[in-house]
Short mmCIF file of C-alpha atoms in Angstrom, two decimals:
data_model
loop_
_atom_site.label_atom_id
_atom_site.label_comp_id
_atom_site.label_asym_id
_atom_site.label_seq_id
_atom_site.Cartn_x
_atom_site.Cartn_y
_atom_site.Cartn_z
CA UNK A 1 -78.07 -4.68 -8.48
CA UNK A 2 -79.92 -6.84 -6.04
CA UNK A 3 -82.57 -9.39 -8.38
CA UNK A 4 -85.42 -7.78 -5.81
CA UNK A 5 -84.73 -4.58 -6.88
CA UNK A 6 -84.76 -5.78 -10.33
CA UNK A 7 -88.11 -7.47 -9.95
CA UNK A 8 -89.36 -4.40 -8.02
CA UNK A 9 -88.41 -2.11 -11.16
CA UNK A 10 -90.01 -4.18 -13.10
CA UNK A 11 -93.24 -4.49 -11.39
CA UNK A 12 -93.37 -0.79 -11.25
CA UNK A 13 -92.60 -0.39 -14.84
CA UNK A 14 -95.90 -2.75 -15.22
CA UNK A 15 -97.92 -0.43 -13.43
CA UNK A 16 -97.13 2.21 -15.19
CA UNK A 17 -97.26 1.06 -18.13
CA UNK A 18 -101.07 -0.35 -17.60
CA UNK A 19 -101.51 3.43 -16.43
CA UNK A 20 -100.17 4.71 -19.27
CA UNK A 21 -102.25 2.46 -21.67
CA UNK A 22 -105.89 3.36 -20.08
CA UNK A 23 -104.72 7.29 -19.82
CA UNK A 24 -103.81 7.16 -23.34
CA UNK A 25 -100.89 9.77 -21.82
CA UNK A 26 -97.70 9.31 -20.26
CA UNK A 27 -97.80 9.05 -16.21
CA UNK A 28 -95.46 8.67 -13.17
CA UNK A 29 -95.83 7.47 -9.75
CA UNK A 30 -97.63 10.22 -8.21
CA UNK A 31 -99.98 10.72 -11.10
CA UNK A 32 -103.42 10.84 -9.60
CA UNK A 33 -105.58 8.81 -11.93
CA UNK A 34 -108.54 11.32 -12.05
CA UNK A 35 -106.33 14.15 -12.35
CA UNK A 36 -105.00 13.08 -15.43
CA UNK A 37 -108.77 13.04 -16.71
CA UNK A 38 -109.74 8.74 -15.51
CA UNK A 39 -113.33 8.46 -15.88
CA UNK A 40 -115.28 5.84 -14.88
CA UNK A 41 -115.35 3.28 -17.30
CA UNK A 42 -111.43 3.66 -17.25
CA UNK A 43 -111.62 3.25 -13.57
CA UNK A 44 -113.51 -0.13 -14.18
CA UNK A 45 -110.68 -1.41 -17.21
CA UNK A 46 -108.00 -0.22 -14.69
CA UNK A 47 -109.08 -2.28 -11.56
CA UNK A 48 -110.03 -5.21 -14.11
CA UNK A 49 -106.61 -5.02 -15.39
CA UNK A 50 -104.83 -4.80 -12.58
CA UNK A 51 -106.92 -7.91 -10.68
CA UNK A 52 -105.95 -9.86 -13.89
CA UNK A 53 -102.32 -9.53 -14.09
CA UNK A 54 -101.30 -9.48 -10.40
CA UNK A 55 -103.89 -12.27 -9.92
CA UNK A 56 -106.01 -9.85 -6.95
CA UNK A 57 -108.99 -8.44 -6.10
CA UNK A 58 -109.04 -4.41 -6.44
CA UNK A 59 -112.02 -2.18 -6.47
CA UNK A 60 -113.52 1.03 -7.47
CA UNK A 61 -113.31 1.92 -3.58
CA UNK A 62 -109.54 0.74 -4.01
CA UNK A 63 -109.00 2.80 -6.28
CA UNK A 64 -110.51 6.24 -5.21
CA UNK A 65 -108.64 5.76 -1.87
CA UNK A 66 -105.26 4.72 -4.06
CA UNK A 67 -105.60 6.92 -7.37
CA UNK A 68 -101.64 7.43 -7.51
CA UNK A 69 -99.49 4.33 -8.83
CA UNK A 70 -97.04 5.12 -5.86
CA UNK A 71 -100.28 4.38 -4.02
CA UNK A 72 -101.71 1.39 -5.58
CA UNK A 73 -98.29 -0.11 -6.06
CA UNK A 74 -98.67 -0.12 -2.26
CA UNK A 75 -101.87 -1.82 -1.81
CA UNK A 76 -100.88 -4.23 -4.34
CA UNK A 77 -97.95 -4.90 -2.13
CA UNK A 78 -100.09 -5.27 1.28
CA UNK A 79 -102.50 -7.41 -0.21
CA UNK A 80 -99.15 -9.68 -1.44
CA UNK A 81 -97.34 -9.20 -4.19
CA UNK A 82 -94.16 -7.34 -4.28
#
């Protein structure tokens, strides 16, 4: 297994698992945050979370346009980490 793959998995298992702790329910990557039942404080602990451990600025906007993990794994890729 190539180390970038490894680091990839990882940061995806990250995501999800941040997901998974706001939801208070299991979730995969196409999950769509307010389909599972996100609400808007959650929506503010999710960004806040996910600003503070990949060290990046995601909003509320962000996150209506990116309410999947698939998705916001992406942006958090574009905006630079991988």
């Amino acid at each position: 297994i190539m180390p970038s793959l490894v680091g990839s998995e990882m940061c995806i298992r990250d995501r999800l698992h941040i997901w998974t702790d706001i939801l208070e329910q299991e979730v995969n990557l196409d999950s769509d945050f307010f389909d599972m039942g996100g609400n808007s404080l959650q929506a503010v602990r999710l960004t806040n979370l996910i600003s503070e451990k990949f060290d990046l600025e995601v909003g509320i906007g962000e996150l209506f346009e990116n309410s999947t993990v698939r998705r916001m794994s992406e942006l958090i890729g574009e905006k630079g980490i991988k």
